[in-house]
Each structure stands twice: as structure tokens, then as C-alpha cells.
């Protein structure tokens, strides 16, 4: 049983060596080891944690999130040594990537040992592992040992990038949340499968494919991973067998989201204006989730700015909070657009397209 009201540990203003900070980490770690669920910040999004030693708690994750039992969890550990203990095989590519990008927003899929519960991996022979960089996440797993944690949202909702998002979705079902303010990266980790002959990205995320390729050489992308030209409503199906998480509609606000695709700013702006005007003419109230460049010239009932068009890092950091903000406004539809798909832009576009109900090509006629 979880207590009715979760503990809200506010750590933002505390130094790492502050007794209050240490006490919060130790109390949260103890709660995990007693089989309770604790939400915590990572550099990507907030996670909903359970100790992998507590199968009952891991099962509770699926229950409180409303997550299908066949969608496996990521295990968070403190270092390479802890990661290796979960793997039956540790290939040279894992060692190179871990040294280059851990702690950080990289999750590696590797063959698991018998010690890793099938509940964590949803019965797969592989396990997803990462070492988080955020200080609270890092300190928590250093004390508690391996922690299984999906994003701490209710299934299908935008991922949480602030403690308030976690409390809004899961406040009744967790022992507590460690609050260290907004997440820096804002989109989830890049998931890469290292059990294939050539590494394959199953989910674009906080670590750019380009950076990964500098260390690992050529890296494939799962066909179902989305870019600004693909149709998520058909290609997601192709991804299903490899990355169970891509099978479900994700990250979605309850307000319908329309996404205009393309990379040419002029064409994007033209198509955005056309869509907004058409919707407004039909009596719809429109909320915009757009780059500052466009927010300055478009008129709508609500606006969330995602930063400059050429700064996808800012868009990533604001994306999920922006979707939640617009969801609270009295609007009928959200209109957004893709960014250039280099670097973290690929992850921003993937999340937008997965959350959308409608995709409009803003670059028709372009090659
Ligand atoms: O940044 C992140 O990765 C965040 C923070 C909390 O670390 N976590 C996160 O977890 O996004 P979640 O559960 O929302 O997404 C995990 C993804 C899912 O798409 C899942 O299907 C995939 O990783 N996954 C986990 N284990 C896998 C495995 N053994 N093989 C293939 N995909 C796996
Ligand atoms: Mg998630």
C-alpha cells in the first residue's frame, strides 16, 4: 500500500552535501528497497522508480501507469560495473558507448542475465540499461542499487518534465517525488539496440544519432522511428516487434494536435497560417506550440513558444510542458510544426508526430 499523500522532497535549493539533500536521498532509497514507488528527476524526464529487487513494486509500476505488461522498463544504474552485472554479454560497442556517453541520455539494449526479472523486461531476453546524469537520479541509484523506471506519466500522456506533472498524473499512487526542478534535456533517452550486427536506434532521444555514430560507426534507425516525412499511423506498426513501446499512441495531450511538417521556414509559416485561419474560420479555438520565429507573427487563442527555430535543444526542453500547458487552456486544437531533424530535432519531431492526430505536409512540392 502507498500512503495517500506522497512526500514532496524539494531539493532545488539544496547543495549535494546539504544534510537535507542526503536525508531525502537516503529516505527515498529506503522506500524503494521496501517495495514502494518513488518518482525522481533525470536529465531527460522524471522517472517512476521501483527497485529491481522488488518484483511486487515493479508490477505496481505497470498497474499505476496503466502500462501494458508487454512494454519493458529501463533499468537505471550508477556505473558501468553495475550495468555489466545485469548483462550476460558486454560487447566492445557497449564499453565504447558507455565510456563516451554515460552518465547521460543513452539507453543500451543488451542480453540479460537470469537475475533480471522477466517482469522488468516483459519476458524479453534483453534488458535496457542506462546511467543517468542528473544528480538526484545518480545519487539515488548509487544508494538504492538498480532502479527500474519508465517515464512517470500515466500511459499515453505527455512525459513529465517537472515534479508537478508527476503529481498531477500519479500523485495518489506513489510514496514520494524527489523534486529537483525542470529536466534539462526534456525528451527521453536515445534507446539503442546493441544485440544486432549493427547498432540500431529503437527510439531517437536526448543523445543525437550523429554523436553515437562518431563513437560506434554507422547506426541504423528502426523504420518505425519517425522523422518529418514519415506517417506514424502506418510506420509505427512496423516498429512493433522490435521496440514494444513504439506500438502505442504516445505523449498525447487530450486536445487534438495537428503537426505541420517540413524544414523550410517560409513554407512552414505559410502552411501554419493557412491551417490556423481554416480552423478559426470553422469556429475552433487554436493553441499554438511553435518556434518564437512563428509565434511573433501568428494570431491564436493561446501560444506556447518553443524557442528559436534553429535551437531544437530549447524546443526539446519545453515540449512536454508546453503540451500540458496548452491542454489546460480552453482551446479546441493545438497546432505545432516539426524542426530540422538533425541532432535532438529528430527526437522532438518523433514525439510531436506520435502525439498528433493529423499531419499536414508543409513542404508539398519540395524535394
Ligand atoms: O529518458 C528515459 O529513457 C526515461 C527516464 C526515466 O530514464 N525513461 C523512459 O522509459 O523513457 P519508458 O518506459 O517511458 O520508455 C522505455 C522505452 C520503451 O519504448 C520500451 O519499449 C523500450 O524503452 N525498451 C525497454 N526495454 C527494452 C528491451 N529489452 N528491448 C527493446 N526495447 C526496450
Ligand atoms: Mg514513456
mmCIF file of C-alpha atoms in Angstrom, residues 7-361:
data_model
loop_
_atom_site.group_PDB
_atom_site.id
_atom_site.type_symbol
_atom_site.label_atom_id
_atom_site.label_comp_id
_atom_site.label_asym_id
_atom_site.label_seq_id
_atom_site.Cartn_x
_atom_site.Cartn_y
_atom_site.Cartn_z
ATOM 1 C CA UNK A 7 6.123 13.118 0.110
ATOM 2 C CA UNK A 8 7.295 16.044 -1.997
ATOM 3 C CA UNK A 9 11.049 16.365 -1.385
ATOM 4 C CA UNK A 10 12.083 19.820 -2.627
ATOM 5 C CA UNK A 11 15.778 19.713 -3.439
ATOM 6 C CA UNK A 12 16.227 22.562 -5.932
ATOM 7 C CA UNK A 13 17.816 24.953 -3.450
ATOM 8 C CA UNK A 14 19.909 22.365 -1.618
ATOM 9 C CA UNK A 15 23.573 21.599 -2.287
ATOM 10 C CA UNK A 16 24.503 17.973 -2.705
ATOM 11 C CA UNK A 17 26.315 17.905 0.640
ATOM 12 C CA UNK A 18 23.414 19.519 2.499
ATOM 13 C CA UNK A 19 22.137 17.156 5.234
ATOM 14 C CA UNK A 20 18.570 17.704 3.977
ATOM 15 C CA UNK A 21 19.553 16.569 0.481
ATOM 16 C CA UNK A 22 21.370 13.477 1.800
ATOM 17 C CA UNK A 23 18.443 12.631 4.065
ATOM 18 C CA UNK A 24 15.963 12.840 1.184
ATOM 19 C CA UNK A 25 18.084 10.532 -0.998
ATOM 20 C CA UNK A 26 18.527 8.016 1.823
ATOM 21 C CA UNK A 27 14.840 8.037 2.768
ATOM 22 C CA UNK A 28 13.783 7.632 -0.855
ATOM 23 C CA UNK A 29 16.294 4.791 -1.356
ATOM 24 C CA UNK A 30 14.949 3.038 1.731
ATOM 25 C CA UNK A 31 11.378 3.404 0.458
ATOM 26 C CA UNK A 32 12.441 1.798 -2.844
ATOM 27 C CA UNK A 33 14.074 -1.116 -1.047
ATOM 28 C CA UNK A 34 10.872 -1.563 0.990
ATOM 29 C CA UNK A 35 8.940 -2.029 -2.240
ATOM 30 C CA UNK A 36 7.489 1.456 -2.632
ATOM 31 C CA UNK A 37 7.363 3.583 -5.761
ATOM 32 C CA UNK A 38 9.381 6.799 -5.811
ATOM 33 C CA UNK A 39 9.432 9.301 -8.672
ATOM 34 C CA UNK A 40 12.713 11.096 -9.372
ATOM 35 C CA UNK A 41 14.165 13.561 -11.874
ATOM 36 C CA UNK A 42 16.589 12.527 -14.566
ATOM 37 C CA UNK A 43 18.220 14.808 -17.136
ATOM 38 C CA UNK A 44 15.612 13.625 -19.680
ATOM 39 C CA UNK A 45 12.236 13.286 -17.917
ATOM 40 C CA UNK A 46 11.018 12.284 -14.445
ATOM 41 C CA UNK A 47 11.047 8.532 -13.838
ATOM 42 C CA UNK A 48 8.702 6.313 -11.783
ATOM 43 C CA UNK A 49 11.122 4.112 -9.873
ATOM 44 C CA UNK A 50 10.983 0.658 -8.304
ATOM 45 C CA UNK A 51 13.912 -1.408 -7.044
ATOM 46 C CA UNK A 52 14.530 -4.335 -9.415
ATOM 47 C CA UNK A 53 14.911 -6.492 -6.303
ATOM 48 C CA UNK A 54 11.205 -5.916 -5.571
ATOM 49 C CA UNK A 55 9.123 -7.705 -8.179
ATOM 50 C CA UNK A 56 5.942 -6.607 -6.385
ATOM 51 C CA UNK A 57 6.956 -2.966 -6.804
ATOM 52 C CA UNK A 58 7.912 -3.455 -10.449
ATOM 53 C CA UNK A 59 4.451 -4.932 -11.056
ATOM 54 C CA UNK A 60 2.941 -1.902 -9.335
ATOM 55 C CA UNK A 61 4.633 0.368 -11.901
ATOM 56 C CA UNK A 62 2.623 -1.251 -14.675
ATOM 57 C CA UNK A 63 -0.564 -1.020 -12.631
ATOM 58 C CA UNK A 64 -0.353 2.654 -11.641
ATOM 59 C CA UNK A 65 0.826 3.821 -15.066
ATOM 60 C CA UNK A 66 -1.789 1.774 -16.863
ATOM 61 C CA UNK A 67 1.099 0.363 -18.887
ATOM 62 C CA UNK A 68 0.688 -2.804 -20.949
ATOM 63 C CA UNK A 69 2.649 -5.676 -19.348
ATOM 64 C CA UNK A 70 4.469 -6.366 -22.629
ATOM 65 C CA UNK A 71 6.251 -2.983 -22.655
ATOM 66 C CA UNK A 72 9.603 -3.445 -20.858
ATOM 67 C CA UNK A 73 11.251 -0.988 -18.456
ATOM 68 C CA UNK A 74 14.651 0.726 -18.417
ATOM 69 C CA UNK A 75 16.963 -0.168 -15.523
ATOM 70 C CA UNK A 76 18.938 2.775 -14.107
ATOM 71 C CA UNK A 77 22.331 2.051 -12.556
ATOM 72 C CA UNK A 78 25.239 4.074 -11.145
ATOM 73 C CA UNK A 79 28.131 2.898 -13.326
ATOM 74 C CA UNK A 80 29.488 0.506 -15.920
ATOM 75 C CA UNK A 81 30.296 -2.138 -13.302
ATOM 76 C CA UNK A 82 26.665 -2.193 -12.132
ATOM 77 C CA UNK A 83 25.449 -2.339 -15.734
ATOM 78 C CA UNK A 84 27.691 -5.294 -16.564
ATOM 79 C CA UNK A 85 26.227 -7.307 -13.687
ATOM 80 C CA UNK A 86 22.855 -7.238 -15.462
ATOM 81 C CA UNK A 87 24.231 -8.436 -18.811
ATOM 82 C CA UNK A 88 25.198 -11.940 -19.936
ATOM 83 C CA UNK A 89 27.387 -10.400 -22.626
ATOM 84 C CA UNK A 90 29.066 -6.971 -22.717
ATOM 85 C CA UNK A 91 30.234 -6.283 -26.294
ATOM 86 C CA UNK A 92 33.051 -3.846 -27.119
ATOM 87 C CA UNK A 93 30.478 -1.437 -28.589
ATOM 88 C CA UNK A 94 28.742 -1.237 -25.192
ATOM 89 C CA UNK A 95 32.026 -0.421 -23.495
ATOM 90 C CA UNK A 96 32.851 2.321 -26.023
ATOM 91 C CA UNK A 97 29.389 3.894 -25.900
ATOM 92 C CA UNK A 98 29.215 3.698 -22.106
ATOM 93 C CA UNK A 99 32.598 5.394 -21.738
ATOM 94 C CA UNK A 100 31.619 8.126 -24.165
ATOM 95 C CA UNK A 101 28.044 8.858 -23.081
ATOM 96 C CA UNK A 102 27.415 7.649 -19.515
ATOM 97 C CA UNK A 103 26.235 9.220 -17.356
ATOM 98 C CA UNK A 104 23.811 10.595 -19.928
ATOM 99 C CA UNK A 105 20.692 10.155 -22.080
ATOM 100 C CA UNK A 106 21.704 6.847 -23.692
ATOM 101 C CA UNK A 107 19.889 3.544 -23.046
ATOM 102 C CA UNK A 108 21.524 0.357 -24.332
ATOM 103 C CA UNK A 109 19.704 -2.902 -25.044
ATOM 104 C CA UNK A 110 21.864 -5.909 -24.126
ATOM 105 C CA UNK A 111 21.358 -9.618 -23.381
ATOM 106 C CA UNK A 112 20.212 -10.013 -19.781
ATOM 107 C CA UNK A 113 21.360 -12.364 -17.038
ATOM 108 C CA UNK A 114 18.919 -14.748 -15.367
ATOM 109 C CA UNK A 115 18.983 -12.470 -12.320
ATOM 110 C CA UNK A 116 16.983 -9.751 -14.079
ATOM 111 C CA UNK A 117 13.271 -10.362 -13.542
ATOM 112 C CA UNK A 118 11.032 -11.089 -16.531
ATOM 113 C CA UNK A 119 8.615 -8.536 -15.129
ATOM 114 C CA UNK A 120 11.195 -5.800 -15.779
ATOM 115 C CA UNK A 121 11.952 -6.943 -19.331
ATOM 116 C CA UNK A 122 8.401 -8.037 -20.195
ATOM 117 C CA UNK A 123 9.710 -11.521 -20.866
ATOM 118 C CA UNK A 124 12.390 -10.431 -23.357
ATOM 119 C CA UNK A 125 15.890 -11.963 -23.272
ATOM 120 C CA UNK A 126 17.347 -8.443 -23.329
ATOM 121 C CA UNK A 127 17.489 -5.628 -20.798
ATOM 122 C CA UNK A 128 17.520 -1.844 -21.316
ATOM 123 C CA UNK A 129 20.122 -0.049 -19.161
ATOM 124 C CA UNK A 130 21.267 3.483 -18.584
ATOM 125 C CA UNK A 131 23.324 5.590 -16.165
ATOM 126 C CA UNK A 132 21.504 8.889 -15.559
ATOM 127 C CA UNK A 133 23.474 12.135 -15.308
ATOM 128 C CA UNK A 134 21.039 14.165 -13.213
ATOM 129 C CA UNK A 135 22.496 14.419 -9.685
ATOM 130 C CA UNK A 136 19.403 13.161 -7.831
ATOM 131 C CA UNK A 137 18.919 10.161 -10.119
ATOM 132 C CA UNK A 138 22.607 9.342 -9.953
ATOM 133 C CA UNK A 139 22.748 9.625 -6.166
ATOM 134 C CA UNK A 140 19.539 7.636 -5.740
ATOM 135 C CA UNK A 141 20.734 4.630 -7.755
ATOM 136 C CA UNK A 142 24.151 4.853 -6.088
ATOM 137 C CA UNK A 143 22.432 4.232 -2.745
ATOM 138 C CA UNK A 144 19.460 2.043 -3.760
ATOM 139 C CA UNK A 145 21.075 -0.108 -6.456
ATOM 140 C CA UNK A 146 19.418 -0.757 -9.841
ATOM 141 C CA UNK A 147 16.079 1.015 -10.259
ATOM 142 C CA UNK A 148 13.572 0.175 -12.991
ATOM 143 C CA UNK A 149 11.854 3.339 -14.146
ATOM 144 C CA UNK A 150 9.644 4.314 -17.039
ATOM 145 C CA UNK A 151 8.647 7.940 -17.507
ATOM 146 C CA UNK A 152 6.451 8.977 -14.560
ATOM 147 C CA UNK A 153 3.349 9.889 -16.572
ATOM 148 C CA UNK A 154 0.128 7.976 -16.940
ATOM 149 C CA UNK A 155 0.413 5.847 -20.083
ATOM 150 C CA UNK A 156 -0.329 7.832 -23.212
ATOM 151 C CA UNK A 157 0.090 11.265 -21.553
ATOM 152 C CA UNK A 158 2.979 13.642 -22.275
ATOM 153 C CA UNK A 159 6.089 12.639 -20.315
ATOM 154 C CA UNK A 160 6.705 14.606 -17.094
ATOM 155 C CA UNK A 161 9.493 17.179 -17.069
ATOM 156 C CA UNK A 162 8.532 18.736 -13.710
ATOM 157 C CA UNK A 163 7.540 17.251 -10.343
ATOM 158 C CA UNK A 164 4.128 18.925 -10.715
ATOM 159 C CA UNK A 165 3.467 16.817 -13.819
ATOM 160 C CA UNK A 166 4.215 13.662 -11.848
ATOM 161 C CA UNK A 167 1.916 14.690 -9.010
ATOM 162 C CA UNK A 168 -0.872 15.579 -11.442
ATOM 163 C CA UNK A 169 -0.720 12.130 -13.087
ATOM 164 C CA UNK A 170 0.349 9.775 -10.281
ATOM 165 C CA UNK A 171 0.029 11.721 -7.021
ATOM 166 C CA UNK A 172 -2.321 9.171 -5.476
ATOM 167 C CA UNK A 173 -0.159 6.173 -6.242
ATOM 168 C CA UNK A 174 3.419 6.936 -5.215
ATOM 169 C CA UNK A 175 5.298 7.154 -1.914
ATOM 170 C CA UNK A 176 7.003 10.361 -2.951
ATOM 171 C CA UNK A 177 8.648 12.507 -5.581
ATOM 172 C CA UNK A 178 12.144 13.946 -5.450
ATOM 173 C CA UNK A 179 11.781 17.427 -6.956
ATOM 174 C CA UNK A 180 14.909 18.981 -8.457
ATOM 175 C CA UNK A 181 13.151 21.371 -10.802
ATOM 176 C CA UNK A 182 12.610 21.081 -14.556
ATOM 177 C CA UNK A 183 14.515 18.462 -16.571
ATOM 178 C CA UNK A 184 17.349 19.850 -18.688
ATOM 179 C CA UNK A 185 17.009 17.701 -21.803
ATOM 180 C CA UNK A 186 13.230 17.318 -21.831
ATOM 181 C CA UNK A 187 12.865 14.294 -24.143
ATOM 182 C CA UNK A 188 13.603 10.703 -23.176
ATOM 183 C CA UNK A 189 16.895 8.892 -23.685
ATOM 184 C CA UNK A 190 18.011 7.504 -27.030
ATOM 185 C CA UNK A 191 17.409 3.735 -26.987
ATOM 186 C CA UNK A 192 19.973 1.759 -28.978
ATOM 187 C CA UNK A 193 19.941 -1.992 -29.539
ATOM 188 C CA UNK A 194 23.436 -3.496 -29.351
ATOM 189 C CA UNK A 195 22.323 -7.105 -29.849
ATOM 190 C CA UNK A 196 22.139 -6.647 -33.628
ATOM 191 C CA UNK A 197 25.158 -6.901 -36.007
ATOM 192 C CA UNK A 198 24.938 -3.151 -36.488
ATOM 193 C CA UNK A 199 23.691 -0.899 -33.645
ATOM 194 C CA UNK A 200 20.089 0.189 -34.161
ATOM 195 C CA UNK A 201 18.285 3.161 -32.656
ATOM 196 C CA UNK A 202 14.870 1.972 -31.471
ATOM 197 C CA UNK A 203 13.863 5.399 -30.145
ATOM 198 C CA UNK A 204 15.519 8.723 -31.029
ATOM 199 C CA UNK A 205 16.140 10.769 -27.902
ATOM 200 C CA UNK A 206 18.373 13.092 -25.941
ATOM 201 C CA UNK A 207 21.596 11.744 -27.425
ATOM 202 C CA UNK A 208 21.957 12.600 -31.123
ATOM 203 C CA UNK A 209 22.431 9.821 -33.662
ATOM 204 C CA UNK A 210 25.347 11.826 -35.082
ATOM 205 C CA UNK A 211 27.156 11.714 -31.717
ATOM 206 C CA UNK A 212 26.561 7.980 -31.397
ATOM 207 C CA UNK A 213 27.923 7.359 -34.891
ATOM 208 C CA UNK A 214 31.150 9.185 -34.058
ATOM 209 C CA UNK A 215 31.845 6.504 -31.456
ATOM 210 C CA UNK A 216 30.151 3.399 -32.913
ATOM 211 C CA UNK A 217 30.335 3.946 -36.667
ATOM 212 C CA UNK A 218 27.155 3.601 -38.774
ATOM 213 C CA UNK A 219 23.983 3.217 -36.701
ATOM 214 C CA UNK A 220 20.654 2.134 -38.202
ATOM 215 C CA UNK A 221 17.329 3.620 -37.247
ATOM 216 C CA UNK A 222 14.331 1.399 -36.670
ATOM 217 C CA UNK A 223 11.984 2.047 -39.611
ATOM 218 C CA UNK A 224 9.161 2.933 -37.211
ATOM 219 C CA UNK A 225 11.172 5.726 -35.595
ATOM 220 C CA UNK A 226 9.693 8.874 -37.048
ATOM 221 C CA UNK A 227 11.160 11.736 -38.971
ATOM 222 C CA UNK A 228 9.388 14.686 -40.503
ATOM 223 C CA UNK A 229 8.436 12.750 -43.617
ATOM 224 C CA UNK A 230 7.004 9.573 -42.198
ATOM 225 C CA UNK A 231 3.449 8.715 -41.352
ATOM 226 C CA UNK A 232 3.395 7.497 -37.744
ATOM 227 C CA UNK A 233 -0.010 5.954 -38.133
ATOM 228 C CA UNK A 234 1.342 3.386 -40.547
ATOM 229 C CA UNK A 235 5.048 3.057 -39.762
ATOM 230 C CA UNK A 236 4.557 2.619 -36.024
ATOM 231 C CA UNK A 237 3.185 -0.809 -36.767
ATOM 232 C CA UNK A 238 6.438 -1.822 -38.450
ATOM 233 C CA UNK A 239 8.351 -0.954 -35.308
ATOM 234 C CA UNK A 240 6.172 -3.001 -33.010
ATOM 235 C CA UNK A 241 8.134 -6.212 -32.949
ATOM 236 C CA UNK A 242 11.451 -4.577 -32.066
ATOM 237 C CA UNK A 243 10.581 -1.848 -29.611
ATOM 238 C CA UNK A 244 7.372 -2.655 -27.791
ATOM 239 C CA UNK A 245 6.986 0.932 -26.590
ATOM 240 C CA UNK A 246 6.535 2.289 -30.101
ATOM 241 C CA UNK A 247 3.336 0.319 -30.575
ATOM 242 C CA UNK A 248 1.177 2.627 -28.506
ATOM 243 C CA UNK A 249 -0.017 6.188 -29.126
ATOM 244 C CA UNK A 250 2.252 8.299 -27.004
ATOM 245 C CA UNK A 251 2.875 11.629 -25.373
ATOM 246 C CA UNK A 252 -0.533 12.880 -26.403
ATOM 247 C CA UNK A 253 -2.380 15.825 -24.869
ATOM 248 C CA UNK A 254 -6.158 15.363 -24.627
ATOM 249 C CA UNK A 255 -6.614 18.286 -27.017
ATOM 250 C CA UNK A 256 -6.102 17.123 -30.622
ATOM 251 C CA UNK A 257 -2.679 18.046 -32.002
ATOM 252 C CA UNK A 258 -2.119 18.952 -35.656
ATOM 253 C CA UNK A 259 1.503 18.966 -36.848
ATOM 254 C CA UNK A 260 2.765 20.739 -39.955
ATOM 255 C CA UNK A 261 5.935 19.061 -41.283
ATOM 256 C CA UNK A 262 8.823 20.491 -43.243
ATOM 257 C CA UNK A 263 12.072 22.305 -42.689
ATOM 258 C CA UNK A 264 11.829 25.410 -44.865
ATOM 259 C CA UNK A 265 10.793 28.306 -42.554
ATOM 260 C CA UNK A 266 8.853 30.252 -45.207
ATOM 261 C CA UNK A 267 6.836 27.261 -46.322
ATOM 262 C CA UNK A 268 6.213 26.221 -42.736
ATOM 263 C CA UNK A 269 4.921 29.661 -41.870
ATOM 264 C CA UNK A 270 2.648 29.745 -44.919
ATOM 265 C CA UNK A 271 1.120 26.384 -44.092
ATOM 266 C CA UNK A 272 0.794 27.213 -40.389
ATOM 267 C CA UNK A 273 -1.085 30.448 -41.230
ATOM 268 C CA UNK A 274 -3.359 28.572 -43.610
ATOM 269 C CA UNK A 275 -4.173 25.893 -41.026
ATOM 270 C CA UNK A 276 -4.803 28.375 -38.219
ATOM 271 C CA UNK A 277 -7.087 30.511 -40.404
ATOM 272 C CA UNK A 278 -9.060 27.494 -41.643
ATOM 273 C CA UNK A 279 -9.583 26.212 -38.105
ATOM 274 C CA UNK A 280 -10.566 29.621 -36.766
ATOM 275 C CA UNK A 281 -12.982 30.136 -39.678
ATOM 276 C CA UNK A 282 -14.643 26.890 -38.596
ATOM 277 C CA UNK A 283 -15.097 28.327 -35.097
ATOM 278 C CA UNK A 284 -12.233 26.427 -33.468
ATOM 279 C CA UNK A 285 -10.069 27.992 -30.758
ATOM 280 C CA UNK A 286 -6.434 27.351 -31.612
ATOM 281 C CA UNK A 287 -3.429 26.917 -29.328
ATOM 282 C CA UNK A 288 -0.014 27.268 -30.931
ATOM 283 C CA UNK A 289 3.076 25.275 -29.953
ATOM 284 C CA UNK A 290 5.609 26.953 -32.218
ATOM 285 C CA UNK A 291 9.093 28.427 -32.528
ATOM 286 C CA UNK A 292 9.470 32.066 -31.439
ATOM 287 C CA UNK A 293 10.018 32.944 -35.097
ATOM 288 C CA UNK A 294 6.395 31.989 -35.835
ATOM 289 C CA UNK A 295 4.816 32.996 -32.506
ATOM 290 C CA UNK A 296 5.641 36.606 -33.322
ATOM 291 C CA UNK A 297 3.500 36.644 -36.477
ATOM 292 C CA UNK A 298 0.667 34.142 -35.967
ATOM 293 C CA UNK A 299 -2.543 35.004 -34.099
ATOM 294 C CA UNK A 300 -4.245 32.405 -31.954
ATOM 295 C CA UNK A 301 -6.182 31.952 -28.703
ATOM 296 C CA UNK A 302 -3.130 30.609 -26.831
ATOM 297 C CA UNK A 303 0.582 30.386 -27.580
ATOM 298 C CA UNK A 304 3.494 28.408 -26.143
ATOM 299 C CA UNK A 305 6.900 29.347 -27.548
ATOM 300 C CA UNK A 306 9.476 26.643 -28.147
ATOM 301 C CA UNK A 307 12.480 28.939 -28.615
ATOM 302 C CA UNK A 308 14.259 29.790 -31.802
ATOM 303 C CA UNK A 309 13.771 27.579 -34.853
ATOM 304 C CA UNK A 310 17.469 26.775 -35.016
ATOM 305 C CA UNK A 311 17.678 25.749 -31.324
ATOM 306 C CA UNK A 312 15.984 22.325 -31.120
ATOM 307 C CA UNK A 313 17.517 21.846 -27.624
ATOM 308 C CA UNK A 314 15.193 24.561 -26.343
ATOM 309 C CA UNK A 315 12.219 23.010 -28.124
ATOM 310 C CA UNK A 316 13.056 19.649 -26.541
ATOM 311 C CA UNK A 317 13.285 21.133 -23.053
ATOM 312 C CA UNK A 318 9.893 22.891 -23.398
ATOM 313 C CA UNK A 319 7.964 20.367 -25.468
ATOM 314 C CA UNK A 320 6.141 18.211 -22.927
ATOM 315 C CA UNK A 321 5.477 21.075 -20.520
ATOM 316 C CA UNK A 322 4.120 23.054 -23.488
ATOM 317 C CA UNK A 323 1.706 20.277 -24.418
ATOM 318 C CA UNK A 324 0.487 20.106 -20.823
ATOM 319 C CA UNK A 325 0.132 23.905 -20.588
ATOM 320 C CA UNK A 326 -1.969 24.032 -23.744
ATOM 321 C CA UNK A 327 -4.067 21.118 -22.507
ATOM 322 C CA UNK A 328 -5.181 23.286 -19.588
ATOM 323 C CA UNK A 329 -6.315 26.147 -21.881
ATOM 324 C CA UNK A 330 -9.847 26.492 -23.274
ATOM 325 C CA UNK A 331 -8.865 25.590 -26.830
ATOM 326 C CA UNK A 332 -10.127 23.021 -29.343
ATOM 327 C CA UNK A 333 -6.967 22.166 -31.222
ATOM 328 C CA UNK A 334 -3.192 22.545 -30.854
ATOM 329 C CA UNK A 335 -1.159 23.428 -33.941
ATOM 330 C CA UNK A 336 2.588 22.670 -33.970
ATOM 331 C CA UNK A 337 5.357 22.080 -36.517
ATOM 332 C CA UNK A 338 8.467 19.955 -36.923
ATOM 333 C CA UNK A 339 12.047 21.224 -36.573
ATOM 334 C CA UNK A 340 15.105 20.384 -38.655
ATOM 335 C CA UNK A 341 15.695 16.721 -37.864
ATOM 336 C CA UNK A 342 19.411 16.918 -37.055
ATOM 337 C CA UNK A 343 20.607 16.251 -33.524
ATOM 338 C CA UNK A 344 17.899 16.319 -30.885
ATOM 339 C CA UNK A 345 15.490 17.693 -33.519
ATOM 340 C CA UNK A 346 14.896 14.067 -34.570
ATOM 341 C CA UNK A 347 13.536 13.261 -31.095
ATOM 342 C CA UNK A 348 11.394 16.417 -30.977
ATOM 343 C CA UNK A 349 9.816 15.500 -34.317
ATOM 344 C CA UNK A 350 9.295 11.870 -33.284
ATOM 345 C CA UNK A 351 7.410 12.927 -30.133
ATOM 346 C CA UNK A 352 5.310 15.537 -31.948
ATOM 347 C CA UNK A 353 4.295 13.141 -34.708
ATOM 348 C CA UNK A 354 3.443 10.351 -32.273
ATOM 349 C CA UNK A 355 1.254 12.712 -30.264
ATOM 350 C CA UNK A 356 -0.563 14.021 -33.346
ATOM 351 C CA UNK A 357 -3.986 13.171 -34.715
ATOM 352 C CA UNK A 358 -3.261 14.867 -38.043
ATOM 353 C CA UNK A 359 -0.124 15.583 -40.071
ATOM 354 C CA UNK A 360 -0.013 18.184 -42.828
ATOM 355 C CA UNK A 361 2.886 18.430 -45.255
#
